[in-house]
Short mmCIF file of C-alpha atoms in Angstrom, two decimals:
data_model
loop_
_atom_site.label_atom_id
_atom_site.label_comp_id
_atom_site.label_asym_id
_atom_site.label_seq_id
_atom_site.Cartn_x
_atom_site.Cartn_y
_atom_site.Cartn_z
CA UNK A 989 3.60 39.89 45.63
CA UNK A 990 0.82 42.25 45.46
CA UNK A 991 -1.96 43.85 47.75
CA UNK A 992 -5.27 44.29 46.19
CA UNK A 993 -8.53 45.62 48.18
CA UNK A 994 -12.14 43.81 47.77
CA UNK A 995 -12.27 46.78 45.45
CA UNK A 996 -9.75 45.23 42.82
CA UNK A 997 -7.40 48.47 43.71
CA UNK A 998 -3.84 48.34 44.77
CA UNK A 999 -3.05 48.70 48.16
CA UNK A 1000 -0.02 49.17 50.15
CA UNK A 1001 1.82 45.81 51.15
CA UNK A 1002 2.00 47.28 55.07
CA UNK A 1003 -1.95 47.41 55.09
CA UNK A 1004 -2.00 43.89 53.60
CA UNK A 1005 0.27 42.68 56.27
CA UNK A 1006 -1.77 44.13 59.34
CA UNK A 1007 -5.10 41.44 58.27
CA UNK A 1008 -3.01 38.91 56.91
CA UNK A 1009 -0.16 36.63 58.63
CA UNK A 1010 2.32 37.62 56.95
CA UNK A 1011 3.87 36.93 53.54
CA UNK A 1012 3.51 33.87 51.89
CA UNK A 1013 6.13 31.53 51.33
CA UNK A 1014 8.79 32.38 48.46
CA UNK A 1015 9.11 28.44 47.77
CA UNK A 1016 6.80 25.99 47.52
CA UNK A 1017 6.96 22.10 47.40
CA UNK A 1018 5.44 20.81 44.05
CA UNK A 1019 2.90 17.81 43.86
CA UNK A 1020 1.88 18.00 40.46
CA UNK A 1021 3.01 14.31 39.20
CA UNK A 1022 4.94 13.69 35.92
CA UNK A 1023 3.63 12.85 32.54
CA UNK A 1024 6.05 9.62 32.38
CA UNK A 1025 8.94 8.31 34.85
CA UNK A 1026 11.62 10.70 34.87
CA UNK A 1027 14.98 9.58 33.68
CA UNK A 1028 18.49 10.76 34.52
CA UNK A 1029 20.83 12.11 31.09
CA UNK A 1030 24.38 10.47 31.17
CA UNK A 1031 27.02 11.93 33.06
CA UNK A 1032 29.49 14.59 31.51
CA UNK A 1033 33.12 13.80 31.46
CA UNK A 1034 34.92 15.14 34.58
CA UNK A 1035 35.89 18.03 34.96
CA UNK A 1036 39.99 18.67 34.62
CA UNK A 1037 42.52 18.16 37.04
CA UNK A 1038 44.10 21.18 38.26
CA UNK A 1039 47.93 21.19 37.82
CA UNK A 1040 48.99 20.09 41.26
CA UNK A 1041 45.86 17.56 41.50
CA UNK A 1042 45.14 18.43 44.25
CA UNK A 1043 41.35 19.65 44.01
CA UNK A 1044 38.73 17.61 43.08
CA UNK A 1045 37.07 17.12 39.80
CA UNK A 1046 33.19 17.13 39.21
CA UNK A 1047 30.70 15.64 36.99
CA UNK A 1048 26.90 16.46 35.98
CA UNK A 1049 23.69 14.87 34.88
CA UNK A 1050 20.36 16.39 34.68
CA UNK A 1051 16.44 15.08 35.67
CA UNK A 1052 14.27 15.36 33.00
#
């Protein structure tokens, strides 16, 4: 994030901060809708079993 004036000059974030309300938000929900339906890949293969078995084993898909 950057401070500019109404002169198009940088300014210092502090000076920003004392007319502002504060930062704005590092995340942001996103509305922009999809071209098509999104669709899920097929899952991976599980992850291995750990010698004793006793940990549990995983598997991934993606969005796209």
């Amino acid at each position: 994030v950057s401070c500019i004036s109404d002169d198009n000059q940088s300014e210092e974030i502090m000076e920003c901060l004392k007319q502002t309300h504060g930062m704005p938000p590092l995340v942001q929900e996103c509305t922009v809708p999809c071209r098509e339906d999104c669709t899920f890949t097929t899952w991976s293969k599980f992850t291995p079993c750990s010698r004793n078995c006793e940990a549990t084993q995983s598997r991934r898909r993606q969005l796209t």
